[in-house]
Amino acid sequence: MNSSGDSEPEETSPPSGSTKILALTVCSAAIGGTFQYGYNISIINSPTSYIQSFINETYVERWGKGLDMPQVTLVWTLIVSFFSMGGLVGALLAGPMAVHFGRKKSLLLNNVFLFAGTVLVLTCRAAKSFEMIIIARFLVGLNSGVSMNIQPMYFGESAPKHLRGAVAFSSAVFTAFGIFLGQVVGLTELLGSQPLWPYLLASNALPGLIQLLTLPWFPESPRYLLIDRGDREACLQALGRLRGGEPPVLEIEELLEEQEQQQQQSTSSKTGSAVAKSPWALFKDPDLRPQLRTVMFASSAMMLCGNDSIYFYAYYIFLAAGIPPEKIQYITIGTGASELSASILSNLLIERVGRRYLLVGGYSLMSFWSVVFTVALILQSRGVAGMSYLSMMCVFAYILSFGLGPAGVTGILPAEIFDQAARPAAYMVAGSFMWISLFLVGMLFPFIVKYLGNYCFLPFLVVCLGSSVFLGLTLPETKGKTMAEISADFQRRNKSKKERSERQVEKPVETQYKLGAACSFSDIMQDPEPEHKNGDINLNVPVELEMNQNGPIVASKCT
């Protein structure tokens, strides 16, 4: 159905409550999502000595003799590392769950793993079994692995284009908030004492309960409803609720364009739904390899950069600076507050500065502070006055730099540079590399400290510097761009020779995919009758774009 095309469609200002439902959806999904990742990383630190004592006491009751300290440390290492193992399994489950159950329902079902872990933690002392803690940490990691992949996907597909980065970046804000709140709750005056440590580990059930009670009231991802399920009515209703009124016409047109592209790539389209790609299909597709390389590198670098390790190293730095051991727990809260502050600042800047500059700038600053940190440690070991305080400053600066870009932008990338069919598999690959890297850093960092001493952050310097250079050369800016424009940018940067890439390079993207004057909104809202009924667009029927005399692209139904 064609419109006159005499003028561009006017952008109406969004209603005053247009972002209210979107903001509440973000809070509901994140409080039981990436918040859990940060919270569960943080709360395990306070009860370390208590859990190690419980391990030894349990072993004495069973076998009549205690464990040596290296053996206790080995069991403790298993408890810590099984969180990463669970995260890896969760990352692999996230793709199939997102496809079969949808984004919202997957986040709700994900709480089953969390509550099962809570039961194990609360009953481990009565059962006198430290193995139950290991299983519980695996289940909590599994929960975090699923949410770390599905939540950014859900946000990226639900937000309008001009807010997509800020909404998706809120995942990093809630992760940092989880770290900070976990540090506060873990204080000895609250739940970080010997009698209460099982309740500290089980306190993660409360955010999960909040999500279960609130998220069902909010809409599913409109892109999932239209492109994966082919449900036009549900898509329009969800989009209308998320935008605080009628669904914007231009956004509907963008969804139509993406749906048409998915139909052209799909081999089975009886219902007009997209066929989700597998991770292996991504590796085999030469057109997607540049995007896949970028996501794999960025996800690995986020964990290999050493930010989580510096939390561990902070205790020894603060101790060397002369802070009493009993006061260090209060100073350590400042590290979580630093990352939270940087994440909030970056959330405000991302739609102004852009993803690429925040990511490259964050790694560049981390490279600089790695050098300063290494110099400070060397001079501190030689007795130079004031170097312990410089080391403290480097801890906070390094964490601030991480929160400014890599912490949040990395999770946005798969949602922005892959289409609907490839997105779940891309998050599976990205999540797998992230959790494997976290596991490796957790296992290797003590040996790095032992053998490199004051030079222990040089490997992280290499990672940060290499990430800054690689991402600066390969990653195009994605701010405010459609999927078609982002794909064309990747193809131009990597000098693809394929015919489709050549067509996109020859035609300016802003002309080829310009959205506007496609149809009147009242016609989109009508029920899809047989294809020959005039005045309707059937969202399950491919749409082709035509040029009218005045230039704007108009949409007509393929017959």
Coordinates of C-alpha atoms in Angstrom, one line a residue:
M1 CA 0.0 0.0 0.0
N2 CA 1.5 3.2 -1.1
S3 CA 1.2 6.7 0.3
S4 CA 1.5 9.9 -1.6
G5 CA 5.1 10.3 -0.8
D6 CA 4.9 14.1 -1.1
S7 CA 6.4 14.7 2.3
E8 CA 8.4 12.8 4.9
P9 CA 6.5 11.5 7.8
E10 CA 6.7 13.8 10.7
E11 CA 8.2 12.5 13.9
T12 CA 5.8 13.2 16.7
S13 CA 7.2 13.8 20.2
P14 CA 6.9 10.8 22.4
P15 CA 4.2 10.9 25.0
S16 CA 5.2 11.9 28.5
G17 CA 4.9 8.3 29.8
S18 CA 6.5 6.7 26.8
T19 CA 9.5 5.5 28.7
K20 CA 7.8 4.5 31.9
I21 CA 6.9 0.9 31.0
L22 CA 10.3 0.5 29.3
A23 CA 12.1 1.7 32.4
L24 CA 10.1 -0.6 34.7
T25 CA 10.7 -3.5 32.3
V26 CA 14.5 -2.9 32.5
C27 CA 14.4 -2.8 36.3
S28 CA 12.3 -5.9 36.6
A29 CA 14.5 -7.9 34.2
A30 CA 17.8 -6.7 35.5
I31 CA 17.1 -7.2 39.2
G32 CA 16.9 -10.9 38.6
G33 CA 19.4 -10.9 35.7
T34 CA 22.8 -9.3 35.5
F35 CA 22.3 -7.9 39.0
Q36 CA 22.6 -11.5 40.2
Y37 CA 26.0 -11.9 38.4
G38 CA 27.6 -9.0 40.2
Y39 CA 25.9 -9.9 43.5
N40 CA 27.0 -13.5 43.5
I41 CA 30.6 -12.6 42.5
S42 CA 30.7 -10.2 45.5
I43 CA 29.0 -12.1 48.3
I44 CA 31.4 -15.1 48.1
N45 CA 34.4 -13.0 49.3
S46 CA 33.2 -12.1 52.9
P47 CA 32.6 -15.7 54.2
T48 CA 35.8 -17.2 52.8
S49 CA 37.3 -18.1 56.1
Y50 CA 34.0 -19.3 57.6
I51 CA 33.4 -21.6 54.6
Q52 CA 36.9 -23.0 54.8
S53 CA 36.4 -23.7 58.5
F54 CA 33.1 -25.5 57.7
I55 CA 34.9 -27.6 55.1
N56 CA 37.5 -28.7 57.6
E57 CA 35.0 -29.3 60.4
T58 CA 32.8 -31.4 58.1
Y59 CA 35.8 -33.5 57.0
V60 CA 36.9 -34.1 60.7
E61 CA 33.4 -35.3 61.5
R62 CA 33.4 -37.8 58.6
W63 CA 37.0 -39.1 58.8
G64 CA 38.3 -38.2 62.2
K65 CA 41.1 -36.0 60.9
G66 CA 41.3 -32.5 59.4
L67 CA 42.5 -31.4 56.0
D68 CA 45.8 -29.6 55.4
M69 CA 45.6 -26.0 54.4
P70 CA 46.5 -26.7 50.7
Q71 CA 43.7 -29.3 50.6
V72 CA 41.2 -26.8 52.1
T73 CA 42.3 -24.2 49.5
L74 CA 41.7 -26.8 46.7
V75 CA 38.1 -27.4 47.9
W76 CA 37.6 -23.6 48.1
T77 CA 39.0 -23.2 44.6
L78 CA 36.4 -25.7 43.4
I79 CA 33.6 -23.7 45.1
V80 CA 34.8 -20.5 43.4
S81 CA 35.5 -22.1 40.0
F82 CA 32.2 -24.0 39.7
F83 CA 30.5 -20.6 39.5
S84 CA 32.4 -20.1 36.2
M85 CA 31.6 -23.7 35.0
G86 CA 27.9 -23.1 35.7
G87 CA 28.1 -19.8 33.8
L88 CA 29.6 -21.6 30.8
V89 CA 26.8 -24.1 30.8
G90 CA 24.2 -21.3 31.2
A91 CA 25.7 -19.4 28.2
L92 CA 25.2 -22.5 26.1
L93 CA 21.6 -23.0 27.3
A94 CA 20.7 -19.3 26.8
G95 CA 20.5 -19.5 23.0
P96 CA 18.1 -22.4 22.8
M97 CA 16.0 -21.0 25.7
A98 CA 15.7 -17.6 24.0
V99 CA 14.5 -19.2 20.8
H100 CA 12.1 -21.8 22.2
F101 CA 10.7 -19.9 25.2
G102 CA 11.2 -16.2 24.3
R103 CA 13.3 -13.6 26.1
K104 CA 11.0 -12.8 29.0
K105 CA 9.9 -16.4 29.8
S106 CA 13.5 -17.6 29.7
L107 CA 14.4 -15.0 32.3
L108 CA 11.5 -16.2 34.5
L109 CA 12.4 -19.9 34.1
N110 CA 16.0 -19.1 34.9
N111 CA 15.1 -18.5 38.5
V112 CA 14.5 -22.3 39.0
F113 CA 18.3 -22.8 39.1
L114 CA 18.7 -19.9 41.6
F115 CA 16.1 -21.2 44.0
A116 CA 17.5 -24.8 43.8
G117 CA 20.9 -23.4 44.8
T118 CA 19.3 -21.4 47.7
V119 CA 17.8 -24.6 49.1
L120 CA 21.2 -26.4 49.0
V121 CA 23.0 -23.5 50.7
L122 CA 20.4 -23.2 53.5
T123 CA 20.5 -26.9 54.3
C124 CA 24.2 -27.6 53.8
R125 CA 25.1 -27.1 57.5
A126 CA 22.2 -29.4 58.7
A127 CA 23.3 -32.0 56.2
K128 CA 27.0 -31.4 57.1
S129 CA 27.9 -31.4 53.4
F130 CA 30.3 -28.9 51.8
E131 CA 29.6 -30.6 48.4
M132 CA 26.2 -28.9 48.5
I133 CA 27.9 -25.5 48.4
I134 CA 29.8 -26.6 45.3
I135 CA 26.6 -27.7 43.6
A136 CA 24.8 -24.5 44.7
R137 CA 27.5 -22.3 43.2
F138 CA 27.3 -24.2 40.0
L139 CA 23.5 -23.6 39.8
V140 CA 24.0 -19.9 40.7
G141 CA 26.6 -19.6 37.9
L142 CA 24.2 -21.3 35.5
N143 CA 21.6 -18.7 36.4
S144 CA 24.1 -15.9 35.8
G145 CA 25.2 -17.4 32.5
V146 CA 21.7 -17.5 31.1
S147 CA 20.8 -14.0 32.3
M148 CA 24.1 -12.4 31.1
N149 CA 23.1 -13.5 27.6
I150 CA 19.4 -13.2 27.4
Q151 CA 18.9 -9.9 29.3
P152 CA 21.0 -7.7 26.9
M153 CA 19.3 -9.5 24.0
Y154 CA 15.9 -8.6 25.5
F155 CA 16.8 -5.0 26.2
G156 CA 18.4 -4.5 22.7
E157 CA 15.3 -5.8 21.0
S158 CA 12.8 -3.8 23.1
A159 CA 14.4 -0.4 23.2
P160 CA 13.9 2.3 20.5
K161 CA 16.9 3.0 18.3
H162 CA 17.8 6.3 19.9
L163 CA 17.8 4.6 23.4
R164 CA 19.1 1.2 22.4
G165 CA 22.6 1.7 23.8
A166 CA 21.5 3.3 27.0
V167 CA 18.9 0.6 27.8
A168 CA 21.3 -2.2 26.9
F169 CA 24.1 -0.6 28.9
S170 CA 21.8 -0.7 32.0
S171 CA 22.9 -4.4 32.2
A172 CA 26.3 -3.2 33.3
V173 CA 24.8 -0.7 35.7
F174 CA 22.9 -3.5 37.5
T175 CA 26.0 -5.7 37.4
A176 CA 28.0 -3.0 39.2
F177 CA 25.1 -2.3 41.6
G178 CA 25.1 -6.1 42.4
I179 CA 28.8 -6.0 43.2
F180 CA 28.3 -2.9 45.4
L181 CA 25.3 -4.2 47.3
G182 CA 27.0 -7.6 47.8
Q183 CA 29.9 -5.9 49.4
V184 CA 27.6 -3.9 51.7
V185 CA 25.5 -7.0 52.7
G186 CA 28.7 -8.9 53.3
L187 CA 29.8 -6.6 56.1
T188 CA 30.3 -8.4 59.4
E189 CA 27.6 -6.1 61.0
L190 CA 25.0 -7.5 58.5
L191 CA 25.3 -11.0 57.0
G192 CA 29.1 -11.4 56.8
S193 CA 29.4 -13.1 60.2
Q194 CA 30.1 -16.7 61.1
P195 CA 26.5 -17.7 62.1
L196 CA 24.9 -15.9 59.1
W197 CA 27.1 -16.8 56.2
P198 CA 24.5 -19.4 54.7
Y199 CA 21.9 -16.6 54.7
L200 CA 24.3 -14.3 53.0
L201 CA 24.8 -16.9 50.1
A202 CA 21.0 -17.5 50.1
S203 CA 20.1 -13.8 50.0
N204 CA 20.3 -13.9 46.2
A205 CA 16.8 -15.5 46.2
L206 CA 15.2 -12.2 47.1
P207 CA 16.0 -10.4 43.8
G208 CA 14.9 -13.6 41.9
L209 CA 11.6 -13.4 43.8
I210 CA 11.1 -9.8 42.9
Q211 CA 11.6 -10.6 39.3
L212 CA 9.1 -13.5 39.4
L213 CA 6.5 -11.2 40.9
T214 CA 7.0 -8.3 38.5
L215 CA 8.3 -9.4 35.1
P216 CA 5.2 -11.3 34.0
W217 CA 3.3 -7.9 33.9
F218 CA 5.7 -6.5 31.3
P219 CA 5.8 -7.2 27.5
E220 CA 7.9 -9.6 25.5
S221 CA 10.5 -8.5 23.0
P222 CA 8.5 -7.1 19.9
R223 CA 11.2 -8.3 17.5
Y224 CA 10.9 -11.9 18.9
L225 CA 7.1 -11.8 18.7
L226 CA 7.1 -10.6 15.0
I227 CA 10.2 -12.2 13.5
D228 CA 10.6 -15.4 15.4
R229 CA 6.9 -16.2 16.1
G230 CA 5.2 -14.3 13.3
D231 CA 2.6 -12.9 15.7
R232 CA 1.7 -9.5 14.4
E233 CA -1.0 -8.6 17.0
A234 CA 1.2 -9.5 19.9
C235 CA 4.1 -7.5 18.4
L236 CA 1.9 -4.3 18.0
Q237 CA 0.6 -4.6 21.5
A238 CA 4.0 -5.1 23.1
L239 CA 5.5 -2.2 21.0
G240 CA 2.6 0.0 22.0
R241 CA 3.1 -0.7 25.7
L242 CA 6.8 -0.2 25.6
R243 CA 6.4 3.2 23.7
G244 CA 3.6 4.4 25.9
G245 CA 0.9 4.7 23.2
E246 CA 0.6 3.7 19.6
P247 CA 3.6 1.9 18.0
P248 CA 5.7 4.4 16.0
V249 CA 5.2 4.0 12.3
L250 CA 8.9 4.3 11.5
E251 CA 9.8 1.6 14.0
I252 CA 7.1 -0.7 12.5
E253 CA 8.7 -0.1 9.1
E254 CA 12.1 -1.0 10.4
L255 CA 10.7 -4.3 11.8
L256 CA 9.1 -5.0 8.4
E257 CA 12.4 -4.5 6.7
E258 CA 14.2 -6.8 9.1
Q259 CA 11.4 -9.4 8.8
E260 CA 11.7 -9.3 5.0
Q261 CA 15.5 -9.9 5.2
Q262 CA 15.0 -12.8 7.5
Q263 CA 12.4 -14.3 5.2
Q264 CA 14.7 -14.1 2.2
Q265 CA 17.4 -15.9 4.2
S266 CA 15.0 -18.5 5.6
T267 CA 14.5 -21.9 4.0
S268 CA 11.3 -22.7 5.7
S269 CA 8.9 -19.8 6.1
K270 CA 5.3 -21.2 6.2
T271 CA 4.5 -19.0 9.1
G272 CA 6.9 -16.2 8.1
S273 CA 9.1 -16.8 11.1
A274 CA 12.9 -16.7 11.1
V275 CA 15.0 -19.8 11.4
A276 CA 17.5 -19.3 14.2
K277 CA 21.1 -20.0 13.3
S278 CA 23.3 -22.4 15.2
P279 CA 26.8 -21.3 16.5
W280 CA 28.3 -23.6 13.9
A281 CA 26.4 -21.8 11.2
L282 CA 27.9 -18.5 12.3
F283 CA 31.4 -19.9 12.0
K284 CA 30.6 -21.2 8.5
D285 CA 29.0 -18.0 7.2
P286 CA 31.8 -15.8 5.7
D287 CA 29.5 -12.7 5.8
L288 CA 29.3 -13.0 9.6
R289 CA 32.9 -13.9 10.4
P290 CA 34.0 -10.3 10.9
Q291 CA 31.2 -9.7 13.4
L292 CA 31.9 -13.0 15.1
R293 CA 35.6 -12.3 15.4
T294 CA 34.9 -8.9 17.0
V295 CA 32.4 -10.4 19.5
M296 CA 34.7 -13.3 20.5
F297 CA 37.6 -10.9 21.0
A298 CA 35.6 -8.4 23.0
S299 CA 34.0 -11.0 25.2
S300 CA 37.3 -12.7 26.0
A301 CA 39.1 -9.3 26.6
M302 CA 36.4 -8.2 29.1
M303 CA 37.4 -11.1 31.5
L304 CA 41.1 -11.4 30.5
C305 CA 41.7 -7.7 31.3
G306 CA 42.1 -8.4 35.0
N307 CA 39.3 -6.3 36.4
D308 CA 37.9 -9.1 38.5
S309 CA 41.4 -10.0 39.7
I310 CA 42.1 -6.5 40.9
Y311 CA 39.2 -6.9 43.3
F312 CA 41.1 -9.8 44.8
Y313 CA 44.4 -7.9 44.8
A314 CA 42.8 -4.8 46.4
Y315 CA 42.9 -6.4 49.9
Y316 CA 46.7 -6.7 49.8
I317 CA 47.2 -3.3 48.4
F318 CA 45.1 -1.7 51.1
L319 CA 46.9 -3.7 53.7
A320 CA 50.3 -2.5 52.4
A321 CA 49.0 1.1 52.5
G322 CA 48.7 0.8 56.3
I323 CA 44.9 0.3 56.5
P324 CA 44.0 -1.9 59.5
P325 CA 42.7 -5.4 58.4
E326 CA 39.4 -4.9 60.1
K327 CA 38.8 -1.7 58.2
I328 CA 39.6 -3.0 54.7
Q329 CA 36.1 -4.4 54.2
Y330 CA 34.8 -0.8 54.3
I331 CA 37.5 0.5 51.9
T332 CA 36.8 -2.3 49.5
I333 CA 33.2 -1.1 49.2
G334 CA 34.7 1.9 47.4
T335 CA 35.8 -0.4 44.5
G336 CA 32.3 -1.5 43.9
A337 CA 31.1 2.1 44.2
S338 CA 33.7 3.2 41.7
E339 CA 32.5 0.7 39.0
L340 CA 28.8 1.6 39.8
S341 CA 29.5 5.3 39.4
A342 CA 31.5 4.8 36.1
S343 CA 28.7 2.6 34.7
I344 CA 26.0 5.2 35.5
L345 CA 28.2 7.9 33.8
S346 CA 28.8 5.7 30.8
N347 CA 25.1 5.0 30.6
L348 CA 24.5 8.8 30.3
L349 CA 27.2 9.2 27.7
I350 CA 26.8 6.2 25.4
E351 CA 24.2 7.8 23.1
R352 CA 26.3 10.9 22.8
V353 CA 29.8 9.5 22.6
G354 CA 29.1 6.2 20.9
R355 CA 30.0 2.6 21.6
R356 CA 33.3 2.5 19.8
Y357 CA 34.9 5.4 21.6
L358 CA 33.8 4.2 25.0
L359 CA 35.1 0.7 24.4
V360 CA 38.5 1.8 22.9
G361 CA 38.8 4.7 25.4
G362 CA 38.2 2.4 28.3
Y363 CA 40.8 -0.1 27.3
S364 CA 43.3 2.7 26.6
L365 CA 42.9 4.1 30.0
M366 CA 43.2 0.7 31.6
S367 CA 46.5 0.2 29.7
F368 CA 47.8 3.5 31.1
W369 CA 46.8 2.6 34.7
S370 CA 48.4 -0.9 34.3
V371 CA 51.7 0.8 33.6
V372 CA 51.4 3.2 36.5
F373 CA 50.3 0.4 38.8
T374 CA 53.3 -1.7 37.8
V375 CA 55.7 1.2 38.4
A376 CA 54.0 1.9 41.8
L377 CA 54.3 -1.7 42.9
I378 CA 58.0 -1.8 42.0
L379 CA 58.8 1.4 43.8
Q380 CA 56.7 0.4 46.7
S381 CA 58.8 -2.8 47.1
R382 CA 61.9 -0.6 47.2
G383 CA 60.5 1.4 50.1
V384 CA 59.7 4.6 48.2
A385 CA 57.3 6.7 50.3
G386 CA 53.8 7.3 49.2
M387 CA 53.8 4.5 46.6
S388 CA 51.2 2.5 48.5
Y389 CA 48.7 5.3 48.1
L390 CA 49.5 5.6 44.4
S391 CA 48.7 1.8 44.2
M392 CA 45.4 2.5 45.9
M393 CA 44.6 5.2 43.4
C394 CA 45.4 2.9 40.5
V395 CA 43.0 0.3 41.9
F396 CA 40.1 2.8 41.8
A397 CA 41.2 4.3 38.4
Y398 CA 41.5 0.9 36.8
I399 CA 38.0 -0.1 37.9
L400 CA 36.6 3.3 36.9
S401 CA 38.1 2.9 33.4
F402 CA 36.6 -0.6 33.1
G403 CA 33.2 0.6 34.1
L404 CA 33.4 3.5 31.7
G405 CA 33.3 1.3 28.6
P406 CA 34.2 -2.4 28.5
A407 CA 31.9 -3.4 31.3
G408 CA 28.7 -2.4 29.4
V409 CA 29.5 -2.0 25.8
T410 CA 30.7 -5.6 25.4
G411 CA 27.3 -6.9 26.3
I412 CA 25.6 -4.7 23.7
L413 CA 27.6 -5.8 20.7
P414 CA 25.9 -9.1 19.8
A415 CA 22.5 -7.4 20.0
E416 CA 23.5 -4.6 17.7
I417 CA 25.8 -6.3 15.1
F418 CA 23.8 -9.5 14.5
D419 CA 20.3 -9.9 13.0
Q420 CA 17.4 -11.7 14.7
A421 CA 18.2 -15.2 13.4
A422 CA 21.9 -15.0 14.4
R423 CA 21.6 -13.1 17.7
P424 CA 20.9 -16.0 20.1
A425 CA 23.8 -18.1 18.6
A426 CA 26.1 -15.0 18.8
Y427 CA 25.3 -14.6 22.5
M428 CA 26.1 -18.3 23.0
V429 CA 29.5 -17.9 21.5
A430 CA 30.2 -14.6 23.3
G431 CA 29.0 -16.0 26.6
S432 CA 31.1 -19.1 26.2
F433 CA 34.3 -17.2 25.6
M434 CA 33.5 -14.8 28.5
W435 CA 33.0 -17.6 31.0
I436 CA 36.0 -19.7 29.8
S437 CA 38.2 -16.5 30.1
L438 CA 36.8 -15.8 33.6
F439 CA 37.6 -19.4 34.6
L440 CA 41.2 -19.2 33.2
V441 CA 41.9 -15.9 35.0
G442 CA 40.5 -17.2 38.3
M443 CA 42.7 -20.3 38.0
L444 CA 45.9 -18.6 36.7
F445 CA 46.0 -15.3 38.6
P446 CA 47.5 -16.8 41.8
F447 CA 50.3 -18.3 39.8
I448 CA 50.8 -15.0 37.9
V449 CA 51.2 -13.2 41.2
K450 CA 53.5 -15.9 42.5
Y451 CA 55.9 -15.9 39.5
L452 CA 55.7 -12.3 38.2
G453 CA 55.4 -10.5 41.6
N454 CA 55.3 -6.8 41.0
Y455 CA 55.0 -7.3 37.3
C456 CA 51.8 -9.3 37.7
F457 CA 49.7 -6.8 35.7
L458 CA 51.9 -6.8 32.6
P459 CA 49.8 -9.7 31.0
F460 CA 46.7 -7.5 31.6
L461 CA 48.5 -4.6 30.0
V462 CA 49.0 -6.7 26.9
V463 CA 45.3 -7.6 26.8
C464 CA 44.1 -4.0 27.3
L465 CA 46.5 -2.6 24.7
G466 CA 45.7 -5.3 22.1
S467 CA 42.0 -4.8 22.7
S468 CA 42.2 -1.1 22.2
V469 CA 44.0 -1.5 18.9
F470 CA 42.0 -4.5 17.5
L471 CA 38.6 -3.0 18.4
G472 CA 39.6 0.4 17.1
L473 CA 40.5 -1.1 13.7
T474 CA 37.6 -3.6 13.3
L475 CA 34.6 -2.2 15.1
P476 CA 32.4 0.4 13.3
E477 CA 30.3 2.8 15.3
T478 CA 26.8 1.4 15.8
K479 CA 25.1 4.3 17.5
G480 CA 21.7 5.1 16.0
K481 CA 22.2 2.7 13.0
T482 CA 19.9 0.0 11.7
M483 CA 21.0 -3.6 11.3
A484 CA 21.4 -3.1 7.5
E485 CA 23.7 -0.1 8.0
I486 CA 25.8 -1.9 10.6
S487 CA 26.2 -4.9 8.4
A488 CA 27.3 -2.7 5.5
D489 CA 29.9 -1.0 7.7
F490 CA 31.4 -4.4 8.6
Q491 CA 31.5 -5.4 5.0
R492 CA 33.2 -2.2 3.9
R493 CA 35.8 -2.4 6.7
N494 CA 36.6 -6.0 5.8
K495 CA 36.5 -5.4 2.0
S496 CA 34.1 -8.3 1.3
K497 CA 34.0 -9.4 -2.3
K498 CA 30.6 -10.9 -2.3
E499 CA 27.8 -9.6 -4.6
R500 CA 25.5 -8.5 -1.7
S501 CA 28.3 -6.5 -0.1
E502 CA 29.0 -4.8 -3.4
R503 CA 25.4 -3.8 -3.9
Q504 CA 25.3 -2.3 -0.4
V505 CA 28.6 -0.4 -1.0
E506 CA 27.5 1.0 -4.3
K507 CA 24.2 2.3 -2.9
P508 CA 24.4 4.7 0.0
V509 CA 22.9 2.9 3.0
E510 CA 20.9 5.8 4.1
T511 CA 19.1 5.8 0.8
Q512 CA 18.8 2.1 0.4
Y513 CA 17.2 1.5 3.8
K514 CA 15.6 4.9 4.4
L515 CA 12.3 4.4 6.4
G516 CA 9.4 6.6 6.0
A517 CA 6.0 7.1 4.3
A518 CA 5.6 3.4 4.1
C519 CA 2.0 3.3 5.0
S520 CA -0.6 4.9 7.2
F521 CA -0.6 3.5 10.7
S522 CA -4.3 2.9 10.7
D523 CA -3.8 0.4 7.9
I524 CA -1.1 -1.5 9.8
M525 CA -3.4 -1.9 12.7
Q526 CA -6.1 -3.6 10.6
D527 CA -6.5 -7.4 10.7
P528 CA -4.7 -9.2 7.9
E529 CA -7.4 -10.5 5.6
P530 CA -6.6 -12.2 2.3
E531 CA -3.6 -10.7 0.4
H532 CA -5.8 -9.1 -2.3
K533 CA -7.6 -6.8 0.2
N534 CA -6.6 -3.2 -0.5
G535 CA -5.3 -1.0 2.2
D536 CA -3.7 -3.7 4.4
I537 CA -0.2 -4.8 5.1
N538 CA 0.1 -8.4 6.2
L539 CA 3.2 -8.6 8.3
N540 CA 3.5 -12.3 7.4
V541 CA 3.8 -11.4 3.7
P542 CA 7.1 -10.2 2.4
V543 CA 7.3 -6.4 1.8
E544 CA 9.3 -4.9 -1.0
L545 CA 10.5 -1.3 -1.0
E546 CA 9.8 0.9 -4.0
M547 CA 11.0 4.4 -4.9
N548 CA 8.3 7.0 -5.6
Q549 CA 8.8 10.1 -7.7
N550 CA 9.8 12.3 -4.8
G551 CA 12.4 10.1 -3.4
P552 CA 11.2 8.5 -0.2
I553 CA 10.9 4.7 -0.1
V554 CA 7.4 3.3 0.1
A555 CA 6.4 -0.2 1.1
S556 CA 4.2 -2.4 -1.1
K557 CA 3.1 -6.0 -0.7
C558 CA 4.7 -8.7 -2.7
T559 CA 2.0 -10.6 -4.7

